[in-house]
Every structure is written in C-alpha cells, then in structure tokens.
Tab-separated table of C-alpha atoms and ligand atoms in Angstrom:
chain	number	residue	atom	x	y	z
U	187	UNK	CA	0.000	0.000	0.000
U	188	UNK	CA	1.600	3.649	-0.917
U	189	UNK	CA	1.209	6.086	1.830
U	190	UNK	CA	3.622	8.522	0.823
U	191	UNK	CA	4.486	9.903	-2.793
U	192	UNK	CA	6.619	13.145	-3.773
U	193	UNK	CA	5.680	15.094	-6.679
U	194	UNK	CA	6.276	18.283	-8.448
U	195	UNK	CA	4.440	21.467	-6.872
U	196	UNK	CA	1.055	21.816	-8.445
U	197	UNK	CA	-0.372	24.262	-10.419
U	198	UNK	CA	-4.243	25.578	-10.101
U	199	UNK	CA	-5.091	26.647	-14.032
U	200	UNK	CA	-8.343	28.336	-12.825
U	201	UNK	CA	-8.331	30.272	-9.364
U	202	UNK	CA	-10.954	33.119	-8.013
U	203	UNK	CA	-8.853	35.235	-5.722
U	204	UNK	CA	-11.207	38.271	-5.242
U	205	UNK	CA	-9.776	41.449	-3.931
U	206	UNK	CA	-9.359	43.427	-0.838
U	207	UNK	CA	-9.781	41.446	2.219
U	208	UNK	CA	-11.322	38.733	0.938
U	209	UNK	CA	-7.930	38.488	-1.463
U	210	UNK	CA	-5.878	38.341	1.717
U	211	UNK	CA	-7.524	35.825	3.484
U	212	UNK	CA	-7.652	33.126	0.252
U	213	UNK	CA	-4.381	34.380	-1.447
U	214	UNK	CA	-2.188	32.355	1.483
U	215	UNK	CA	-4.326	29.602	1.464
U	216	UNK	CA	-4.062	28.564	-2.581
U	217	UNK	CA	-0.317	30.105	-1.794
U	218	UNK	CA	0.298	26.728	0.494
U	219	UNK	CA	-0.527	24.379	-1.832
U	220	UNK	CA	0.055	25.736	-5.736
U	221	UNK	CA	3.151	27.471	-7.256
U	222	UNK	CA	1.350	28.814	-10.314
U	223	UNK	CA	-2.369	29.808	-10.474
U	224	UNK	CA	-4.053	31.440	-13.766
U	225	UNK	CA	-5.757	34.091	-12.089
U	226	UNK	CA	-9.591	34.844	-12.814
U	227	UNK	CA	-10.406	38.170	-13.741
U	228	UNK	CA	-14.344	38.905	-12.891
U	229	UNK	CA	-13.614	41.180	-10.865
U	230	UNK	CA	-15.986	44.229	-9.977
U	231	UNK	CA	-15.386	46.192	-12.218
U	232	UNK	CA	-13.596	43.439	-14.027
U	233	UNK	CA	-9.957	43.666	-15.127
U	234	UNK	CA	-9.944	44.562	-19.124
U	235	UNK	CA	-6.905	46.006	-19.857
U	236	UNK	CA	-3.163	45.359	-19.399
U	237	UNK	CA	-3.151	48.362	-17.072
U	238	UNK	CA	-5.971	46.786	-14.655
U	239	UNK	CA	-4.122	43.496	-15.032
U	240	UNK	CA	-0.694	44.411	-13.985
U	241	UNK	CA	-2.309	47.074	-10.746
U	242	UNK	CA	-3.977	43.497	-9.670
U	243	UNK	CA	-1.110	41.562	-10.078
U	244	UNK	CA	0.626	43.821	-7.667
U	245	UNK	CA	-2.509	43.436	-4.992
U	246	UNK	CA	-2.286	39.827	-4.929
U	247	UNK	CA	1.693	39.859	-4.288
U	248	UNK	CA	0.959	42.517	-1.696
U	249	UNK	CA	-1.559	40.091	0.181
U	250	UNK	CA	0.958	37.551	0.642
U	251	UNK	CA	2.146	37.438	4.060
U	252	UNK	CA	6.276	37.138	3.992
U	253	UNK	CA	7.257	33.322	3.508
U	254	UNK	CA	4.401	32.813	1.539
U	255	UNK	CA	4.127	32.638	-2.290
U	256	UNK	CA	2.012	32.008	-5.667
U	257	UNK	CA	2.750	32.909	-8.813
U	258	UNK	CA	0.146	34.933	-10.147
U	259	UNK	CA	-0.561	33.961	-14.127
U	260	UNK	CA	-2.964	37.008	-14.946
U	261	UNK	CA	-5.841	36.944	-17.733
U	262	UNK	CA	-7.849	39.623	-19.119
U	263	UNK	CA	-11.344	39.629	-18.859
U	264	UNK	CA	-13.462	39.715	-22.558
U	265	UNK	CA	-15.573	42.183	-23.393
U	266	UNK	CA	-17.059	43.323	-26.768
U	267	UNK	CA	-14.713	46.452	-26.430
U	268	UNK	CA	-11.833	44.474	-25.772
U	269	UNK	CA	-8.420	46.087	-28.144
U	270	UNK	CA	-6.709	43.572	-29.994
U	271	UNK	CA	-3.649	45.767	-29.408
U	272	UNK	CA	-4.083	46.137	-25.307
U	273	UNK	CA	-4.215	42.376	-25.232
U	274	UNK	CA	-1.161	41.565	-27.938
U	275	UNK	CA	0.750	44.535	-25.623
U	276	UNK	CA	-0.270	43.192	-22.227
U	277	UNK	CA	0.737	39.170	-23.722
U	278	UNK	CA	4.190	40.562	-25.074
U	279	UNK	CA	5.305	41.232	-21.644
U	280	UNK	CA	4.236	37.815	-20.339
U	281	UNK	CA	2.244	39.747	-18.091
U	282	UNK	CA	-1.240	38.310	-19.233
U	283	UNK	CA	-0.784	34.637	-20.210
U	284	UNK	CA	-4.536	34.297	-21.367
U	285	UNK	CA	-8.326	36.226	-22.288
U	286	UNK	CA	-10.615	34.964	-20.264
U	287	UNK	CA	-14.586	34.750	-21.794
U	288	UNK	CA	-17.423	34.907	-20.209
U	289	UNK	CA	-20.756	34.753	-21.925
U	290	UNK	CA	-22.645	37.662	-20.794
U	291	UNK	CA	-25.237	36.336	-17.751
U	292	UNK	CA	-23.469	32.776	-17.828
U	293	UNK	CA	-22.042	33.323	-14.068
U	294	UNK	CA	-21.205	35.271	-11.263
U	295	UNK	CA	-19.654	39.040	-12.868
U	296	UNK	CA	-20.764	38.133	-16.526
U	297	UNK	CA	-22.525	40.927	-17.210
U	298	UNK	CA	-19.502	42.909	-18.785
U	299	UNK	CA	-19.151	39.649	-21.115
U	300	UNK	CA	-20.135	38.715	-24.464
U	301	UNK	CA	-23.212	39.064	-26.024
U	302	UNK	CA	-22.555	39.155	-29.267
U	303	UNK	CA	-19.876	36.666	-30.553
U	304	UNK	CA	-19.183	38.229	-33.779
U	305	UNK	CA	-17.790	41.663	-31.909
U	306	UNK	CA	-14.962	39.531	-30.403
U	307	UNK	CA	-13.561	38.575	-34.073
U	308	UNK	CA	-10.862	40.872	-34.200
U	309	UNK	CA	-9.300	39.892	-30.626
U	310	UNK	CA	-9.769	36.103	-31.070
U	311	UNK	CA	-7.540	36.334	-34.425
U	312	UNK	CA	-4.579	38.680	-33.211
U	313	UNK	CA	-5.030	35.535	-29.813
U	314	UNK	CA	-4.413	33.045	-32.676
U	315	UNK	CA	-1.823	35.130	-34.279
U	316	UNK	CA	0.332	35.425	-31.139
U	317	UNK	CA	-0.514	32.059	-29.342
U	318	UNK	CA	-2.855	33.015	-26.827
U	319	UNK	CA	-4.922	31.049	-24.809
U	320	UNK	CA	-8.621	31.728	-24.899
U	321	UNK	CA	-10.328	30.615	-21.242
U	322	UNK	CA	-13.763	29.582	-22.025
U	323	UNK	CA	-17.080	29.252	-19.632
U	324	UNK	CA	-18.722	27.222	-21.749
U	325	UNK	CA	-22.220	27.949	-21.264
U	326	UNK	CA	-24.631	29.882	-22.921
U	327	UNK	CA	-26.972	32.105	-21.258
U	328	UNK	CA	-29.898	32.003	-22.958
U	329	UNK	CA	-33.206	31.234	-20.766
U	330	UNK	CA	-34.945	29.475	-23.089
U	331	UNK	CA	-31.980	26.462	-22.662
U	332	UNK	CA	-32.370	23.868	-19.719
U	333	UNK	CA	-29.583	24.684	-16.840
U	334	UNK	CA	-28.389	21.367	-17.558
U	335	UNK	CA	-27.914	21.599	-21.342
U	336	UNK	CA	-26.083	24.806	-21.290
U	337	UNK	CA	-22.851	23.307	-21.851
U	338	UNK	CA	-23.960	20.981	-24.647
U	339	UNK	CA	-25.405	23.805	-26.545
U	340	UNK	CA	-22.482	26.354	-25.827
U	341	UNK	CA	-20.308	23.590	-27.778
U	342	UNK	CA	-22.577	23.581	-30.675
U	343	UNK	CA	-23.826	26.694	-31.303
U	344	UNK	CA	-20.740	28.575	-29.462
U	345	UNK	CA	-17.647	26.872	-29.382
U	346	UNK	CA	-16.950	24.894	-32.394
U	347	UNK	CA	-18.198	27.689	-34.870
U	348	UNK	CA	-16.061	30.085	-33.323
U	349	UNK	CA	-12.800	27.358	-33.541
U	350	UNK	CA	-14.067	26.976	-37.069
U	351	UNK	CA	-14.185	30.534	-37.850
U	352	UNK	CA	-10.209	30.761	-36.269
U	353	UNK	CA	-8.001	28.504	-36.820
U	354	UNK	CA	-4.693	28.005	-34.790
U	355	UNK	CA	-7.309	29.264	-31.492
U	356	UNK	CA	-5.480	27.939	-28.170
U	357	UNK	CA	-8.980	26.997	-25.995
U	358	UNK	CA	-9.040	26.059	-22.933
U	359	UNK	CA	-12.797	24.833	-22.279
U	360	UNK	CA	-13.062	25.528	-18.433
U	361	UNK	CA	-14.666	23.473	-15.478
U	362	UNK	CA	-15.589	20.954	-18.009
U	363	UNK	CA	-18.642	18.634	-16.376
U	364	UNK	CA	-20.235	16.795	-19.032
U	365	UNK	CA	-19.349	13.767	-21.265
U	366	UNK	CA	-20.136	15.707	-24.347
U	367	UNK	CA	-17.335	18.308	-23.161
U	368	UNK	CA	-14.566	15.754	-22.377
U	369	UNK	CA	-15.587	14.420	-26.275
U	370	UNK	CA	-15.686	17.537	-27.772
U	371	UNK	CA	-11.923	18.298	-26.064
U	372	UNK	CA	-11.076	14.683	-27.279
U	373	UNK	CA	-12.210	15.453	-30.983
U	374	UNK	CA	-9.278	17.354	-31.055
U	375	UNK	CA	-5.146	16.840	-31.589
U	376	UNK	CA	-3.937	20.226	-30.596
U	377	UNK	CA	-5.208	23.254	-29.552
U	378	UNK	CA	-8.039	22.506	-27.529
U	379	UNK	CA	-7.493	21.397	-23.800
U	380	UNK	CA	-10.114	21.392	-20.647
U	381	UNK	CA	-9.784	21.892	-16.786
U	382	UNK	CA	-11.365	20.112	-14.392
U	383	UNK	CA	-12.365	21.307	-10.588
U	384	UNK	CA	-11.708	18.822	-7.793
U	385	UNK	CA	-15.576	19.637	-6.476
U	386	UNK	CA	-17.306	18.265	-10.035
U	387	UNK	CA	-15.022	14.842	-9.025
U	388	UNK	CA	-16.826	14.940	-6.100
U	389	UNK	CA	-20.654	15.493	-6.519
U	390	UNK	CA	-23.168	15.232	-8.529
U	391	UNK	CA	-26.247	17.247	-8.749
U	392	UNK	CA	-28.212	14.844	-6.290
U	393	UNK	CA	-25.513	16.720	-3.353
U	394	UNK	CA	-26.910	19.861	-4.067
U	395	UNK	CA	-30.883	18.956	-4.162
U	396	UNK	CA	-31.754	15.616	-2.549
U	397	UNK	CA	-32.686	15.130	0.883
U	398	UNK	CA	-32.512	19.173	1.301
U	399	UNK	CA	-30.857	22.619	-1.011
U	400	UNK	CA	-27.203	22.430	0.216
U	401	UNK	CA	-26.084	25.408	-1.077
U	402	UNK	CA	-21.942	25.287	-0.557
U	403	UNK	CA	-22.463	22.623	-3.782
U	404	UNK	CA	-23.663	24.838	-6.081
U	405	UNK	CA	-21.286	26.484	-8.261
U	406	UNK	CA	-21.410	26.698	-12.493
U	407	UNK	CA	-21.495	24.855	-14.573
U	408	UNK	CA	-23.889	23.318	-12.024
U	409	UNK	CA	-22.505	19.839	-11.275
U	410	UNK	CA	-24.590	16.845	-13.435
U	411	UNK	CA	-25.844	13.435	-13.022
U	412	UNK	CA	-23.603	10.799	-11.659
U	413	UNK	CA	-22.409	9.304	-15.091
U	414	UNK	CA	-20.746	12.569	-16.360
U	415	UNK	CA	-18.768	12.753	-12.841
U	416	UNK	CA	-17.711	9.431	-13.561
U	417	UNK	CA	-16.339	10.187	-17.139
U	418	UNK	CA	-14.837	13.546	-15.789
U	419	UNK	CA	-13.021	11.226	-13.117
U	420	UNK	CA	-11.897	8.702	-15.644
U	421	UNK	CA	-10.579	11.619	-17.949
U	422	UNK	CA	-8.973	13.213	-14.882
U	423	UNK	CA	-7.244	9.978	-14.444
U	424	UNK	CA	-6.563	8.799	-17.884
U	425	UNK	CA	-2.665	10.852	-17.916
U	426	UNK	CA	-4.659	12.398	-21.423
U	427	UNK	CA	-2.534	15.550	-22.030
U	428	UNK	CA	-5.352	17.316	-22.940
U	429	UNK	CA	-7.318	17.489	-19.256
U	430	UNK	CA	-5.597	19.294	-16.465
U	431	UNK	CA	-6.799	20.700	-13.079
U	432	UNK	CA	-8.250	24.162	-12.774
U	433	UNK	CA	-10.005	24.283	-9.342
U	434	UNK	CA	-12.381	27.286	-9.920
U	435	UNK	CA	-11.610	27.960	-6.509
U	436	UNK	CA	-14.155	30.501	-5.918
U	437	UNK	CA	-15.017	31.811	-2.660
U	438	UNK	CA	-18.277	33.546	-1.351
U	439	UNK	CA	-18.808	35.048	2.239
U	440	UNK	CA	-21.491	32.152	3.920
U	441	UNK	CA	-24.103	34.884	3.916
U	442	UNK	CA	-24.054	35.357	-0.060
U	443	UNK	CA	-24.233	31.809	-0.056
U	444	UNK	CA	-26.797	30.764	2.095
U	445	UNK	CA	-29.679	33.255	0.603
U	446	UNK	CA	-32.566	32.987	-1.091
U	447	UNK	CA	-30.008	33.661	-3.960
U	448	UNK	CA	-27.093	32.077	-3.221
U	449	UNK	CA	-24.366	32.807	-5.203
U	450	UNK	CA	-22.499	30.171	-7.052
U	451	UNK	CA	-18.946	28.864	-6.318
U	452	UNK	CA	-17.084	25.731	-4.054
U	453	UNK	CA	-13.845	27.075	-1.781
U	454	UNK	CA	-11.923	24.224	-2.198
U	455	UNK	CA	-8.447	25.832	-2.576
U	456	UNK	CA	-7.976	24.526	1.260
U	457	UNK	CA	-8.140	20.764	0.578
U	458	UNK	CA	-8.313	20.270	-3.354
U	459	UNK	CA	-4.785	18.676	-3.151
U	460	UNK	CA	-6.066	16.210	-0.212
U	461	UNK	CA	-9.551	15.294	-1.929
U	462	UNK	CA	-7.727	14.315	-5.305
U	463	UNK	CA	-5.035	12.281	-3.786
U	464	UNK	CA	-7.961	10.363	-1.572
U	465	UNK	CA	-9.530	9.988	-4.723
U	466	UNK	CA	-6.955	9.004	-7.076
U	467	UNK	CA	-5.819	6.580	-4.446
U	468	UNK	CA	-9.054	4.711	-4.061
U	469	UNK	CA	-9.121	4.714	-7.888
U	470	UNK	CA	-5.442	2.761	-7.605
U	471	UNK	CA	-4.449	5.814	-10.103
U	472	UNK	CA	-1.982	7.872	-7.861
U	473	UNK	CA	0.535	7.110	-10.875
U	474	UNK	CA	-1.530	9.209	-12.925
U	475	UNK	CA	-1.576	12.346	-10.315
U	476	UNK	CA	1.027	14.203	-10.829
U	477	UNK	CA	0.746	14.593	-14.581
U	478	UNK	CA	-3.076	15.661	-13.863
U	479	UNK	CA	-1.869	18.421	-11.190
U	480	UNK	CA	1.709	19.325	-12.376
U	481	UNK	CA	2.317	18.164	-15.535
U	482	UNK	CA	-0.482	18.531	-18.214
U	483	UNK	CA	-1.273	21.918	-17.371
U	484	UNK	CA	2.172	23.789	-18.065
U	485	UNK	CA	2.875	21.781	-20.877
U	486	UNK	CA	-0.412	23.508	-22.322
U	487	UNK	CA	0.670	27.131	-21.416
U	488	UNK	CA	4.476	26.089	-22.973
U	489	UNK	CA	5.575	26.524	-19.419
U	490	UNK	CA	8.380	24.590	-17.698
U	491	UNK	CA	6.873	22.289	-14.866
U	492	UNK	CA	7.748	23.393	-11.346
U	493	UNK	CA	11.121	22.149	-9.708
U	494	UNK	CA	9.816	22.566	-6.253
U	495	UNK	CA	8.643	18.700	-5.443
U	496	UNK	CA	6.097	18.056	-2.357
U	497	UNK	CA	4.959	15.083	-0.693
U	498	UNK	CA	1.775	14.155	-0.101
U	499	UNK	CA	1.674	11.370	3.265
U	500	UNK	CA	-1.168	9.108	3.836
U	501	UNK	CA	-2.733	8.968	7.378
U	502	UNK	CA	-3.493	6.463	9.663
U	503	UNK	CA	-6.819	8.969	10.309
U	504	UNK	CA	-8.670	11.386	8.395
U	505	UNK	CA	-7.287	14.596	8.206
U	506	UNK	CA	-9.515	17.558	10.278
U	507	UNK	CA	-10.259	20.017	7.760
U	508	UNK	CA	-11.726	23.371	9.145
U	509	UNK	CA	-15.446	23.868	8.624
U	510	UNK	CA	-14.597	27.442	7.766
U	511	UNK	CA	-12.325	30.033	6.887
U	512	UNK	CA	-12.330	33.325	8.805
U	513	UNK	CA	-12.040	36.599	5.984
U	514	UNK	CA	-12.529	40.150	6.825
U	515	UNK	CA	-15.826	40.011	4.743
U	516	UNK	CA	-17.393	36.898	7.207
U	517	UNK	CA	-16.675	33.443	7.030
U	518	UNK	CA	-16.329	31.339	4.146
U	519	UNK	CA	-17.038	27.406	4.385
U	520	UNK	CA	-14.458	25.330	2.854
U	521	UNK	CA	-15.464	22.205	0.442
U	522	UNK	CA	-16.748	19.310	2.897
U	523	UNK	CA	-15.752	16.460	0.088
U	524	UNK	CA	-18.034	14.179	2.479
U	525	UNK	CA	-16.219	11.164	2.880
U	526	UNK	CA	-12.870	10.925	5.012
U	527	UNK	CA	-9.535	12.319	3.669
U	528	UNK	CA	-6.530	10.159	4.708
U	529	UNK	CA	-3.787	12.723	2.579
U	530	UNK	CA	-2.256	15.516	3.645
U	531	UNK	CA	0.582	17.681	2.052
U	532	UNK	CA	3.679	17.418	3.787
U	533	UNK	CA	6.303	19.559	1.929
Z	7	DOR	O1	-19.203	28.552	-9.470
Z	7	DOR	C1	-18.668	29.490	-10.029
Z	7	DOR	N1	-18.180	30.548	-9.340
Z	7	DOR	N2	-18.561	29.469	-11.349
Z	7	DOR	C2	-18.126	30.532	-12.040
Z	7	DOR	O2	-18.098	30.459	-13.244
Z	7	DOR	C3	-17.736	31.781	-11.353
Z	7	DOR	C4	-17.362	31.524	-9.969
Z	7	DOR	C5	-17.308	32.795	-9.152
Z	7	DOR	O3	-16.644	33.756	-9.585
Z	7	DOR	O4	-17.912	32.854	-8.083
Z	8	ZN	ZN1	-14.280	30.265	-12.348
C-alpha cells in the first residue's frame, strides 16, 4: 500500500482570488498548496486592460504574508470592447498569459461579457496570431436552454463555430462537467485542452438537491448526473494531455451563499490537493496524479513544470479540515468532500 508519494508542486489553471480582504484571506491559502495559479479576472469592475491586469497583479503579491508565495498567471477579462492591441501589448510582456470569456449572464460578474460573438472577431484572431490562450465558460446564457444543457449547446452553437471561424485558437474549455465536453476536447489533436475542478469529481447534482438545497455545492457549470462525474473522473485519471486541473476555486462570504439567492462557487483551494489524492488513491491511479496536477497543465501554457517537489503522506486517520475560513468580509465554508480524507501535504 503507498502512503507517501513526492511530486512536483502543483499548479491551479483556474483560481478566483477576489480582492481586498477577501484576497488576503484566500491568497495564502491557494499560496500553500500551488506554485502557479491562472488568475480569474471577474472582478468588480472586471480587469480589461493590461493596465488593470498588472495594478492586480501587484494586490495579490501585496496580500501575501512574507514566507508565503504564488505565482500569479494574470488573464484579461473579454468584453465586446476588448483592443486587440491592449491584449497583444499586455501578452508581449508575459504579463497576461490568457483572455478569459465569459458569456454575458453565464455566471457570477458576466454581465460585462459577451453578447454578441461576432464583436470579439478581431481579438480572437490577433489571440491566434500570437498564441494566446482563450479561457472559455462554456455555457450559454440564454433562458430558453435547460440549466443542464447549457454546456452541450455552448459547444454547438458557441464553441466549435467560433474554432471553425479561427483557426490556430489555443482553448481552454473551463470546469468541463459533461461527457459531451470531455468528447468535444477529445475530438481534437492540438489546440483545444479542458480543466477540471476537484468539487465536479466529487458530486453530482443529487448533493446539491436531494434530501434538502445544500447550497456550498452549487457552483457553475452546475454539477450533473452521476455518469458525467464518472467520465470527468476517468478523464482526470486517464494521464490524457489534454485534461488538467483548474479548481475554480471561488469563494463567497457564507451569507451570499446561504440566501434565497445564493451565489455560485465551491472554496476548495484549502483541501483540493487532499480530496484528489484520496480519490486518485481509491481509484489505484496515484501514478496518474502528478501529470493531472503538475504536468499537463504547463505543458499547455508552454511553461516549464515546477522544480519545487512536495509530498503528499497518507494517514493512519482522516485529516480535520476546518469547517470554515475566517475573511474580513465573514466566514467562508471550505469544500466538505463528504467522505474521510486520509492525505495531507507534507512539503
Ligand atoms: O461557481 C462558479 N463561481 N462558477 C463561475 O463560473 C464563477 C465563480 C465565481 O466567480 O464565483
Ligand atoms: Zn471560475
């Protein structure tokens, strides 16, 4: 039985660090377990331009306590006013390693996004021109689709027109949670890759509805039936090149969660690491973990993996997660995988 394995630091390819105090509370805690994070940019207002980029950049450095560090990957936020040059400008510095887009209404800060696909032409061709990435949430928006479809039909009508319409597009199709998205990423050699979040490993959408709402599981895409979590674990674990972790780490003060509107978004940046090693372990696939976590995801970016190496140890007893992180905004729970976590990261 292994109960102890060293890889190299992880990466999170899709992180929500907020701002102001919020920022400095979650900032050290993806800090202690990632040495890169592509950093999300729906921000209020969000950050467009190279300019807003860099100032934010310099916040999240500045909300590190000393000792403690993450390398902040920064993406600009799409918007139908986005300047081809601002973006070519901001990537040419390596300051802004990818555009992040958010179909307008599709989440939580979409309303600066993109209503009108045709408008974002221009910027999509100068990405493919100078290599790019293009972060997608791949859902439409439109009210007339089934919350459950959304994904499906962003492929269709969305996504594979607009790789059509561009070729040499770098995609990455975010928080991928469907079997039709891990095909649609499969369809294709190069060019097209997908993240995965530890908490859409974990549930499915019976943990957010039966038996009582439990709102700390809802997030978007809204997690699906049980057979697409299984084929997002199997891709997860397959070593394919093309899926890579992104948590979509995404905190929310408790109250904005538990309302009569909750707001969507799992905290898992505390224990993702621990959750996937449980998980990969019961799967006998721990072989396959650190090319999921470490590997994969810079080879997408054309980034050297990390040197740094940690070492996850298996317990004789589940690790004690807090039920809660204290921010200067209120407390914020953390991901409650329920079912025990034997790993912990041991650097
Ligand atoms: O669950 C989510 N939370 N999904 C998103 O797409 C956005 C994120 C957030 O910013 O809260
Ligand atoms: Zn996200």
């Amino acid at each position: 039985m292994t109960n102890q394995i060293q890889i190299r630091k992880p990466d999170d390819w899709h992180l929500h660090l907020r701002d102001g105090a919020m920022l400095r509370a979650v900032a050290p805690v993806s800090a202690a377990q990632y040495a890169r994070a592509i950093i999300m940019p729906n921000l209020v207002p969000p950050v467009v331009r190279g300019d807003d980029a860099a100032a934010y950049r310099q916040r999240i450095l500045e909300a590190l306590p000393s000792g403690s560090s993450i390398f902040p990957l920064m993406t600009l936020y799409l918007t139908e006013k986005t300047d081809p040059g601002d973006v070519a400008a901001a990537a040419a510095t390596g300051l802004v390693r990818a555009v992040k887009l958010y179909p307008a209404g599709a989440t939580t800060n979409s309303d600066s996004g993109v209503r009108d696909f045709t408008k974002i032409r221009p910027v999509l061709e100068q990405m493919a021109e100078i290599g790019l990435p293009l972060c997608v949430h791949g859902e439409v928006s439109d009210p007339d689709i089934d919350i459950f479809d959304r994904e499906a039909v962003f492929i269709d009508r969305v996504l594979d027109p607009m790789r059509r319409q561009t070729p040499g597009l770098r995609v990455v199709m975010e928080h991928v949670t469907t079997a039709e998205g891990l095909d649609y990423v499969r369809s294709s050699e190069s060019g097209l890759a997908a993240t995965l979040t530890v908490h859409h490993l974990v549930i499915n959408r019976n943990h957010i509805l039966a038996g009582g709402i439990r709102p700390h599981y809802y997030c978007l895409p809204v997690a699906k039936r049980e057979s697409h979590r299984q084929a997002l674990h199997a891709a997860a674990m397959s070593g394919d090149r093309r899926f890579f972790l992104g948590t979509d780490s995404a905190p929310h003060v408790d109250a904005a969660k538990e309302s009569s509107c909750g707001c969507a978004g799992c905290f898992t940046a505390l224990n993702g690491l621990n959750i996937l090693a449980q998980i990969f372990d019961e799967a006998g696939k721990l072989d396959t973990l650190q090319t999921f976590v470490s590997l994969n995801g810079p080879a997408f970016y054309g980034l050297a993996p990390n040197e740094v190496q940690i070492v996850l140890v298996k317990e004789k007893t589940p690790v004690v997660f807090p039920g809660y992180i204290m921010t200067g905004d209120g407390p914020v729970t953390v991901f409650d995988p329920g079912f025990p976590v034997y790993w912990r990261v041991a650097e």
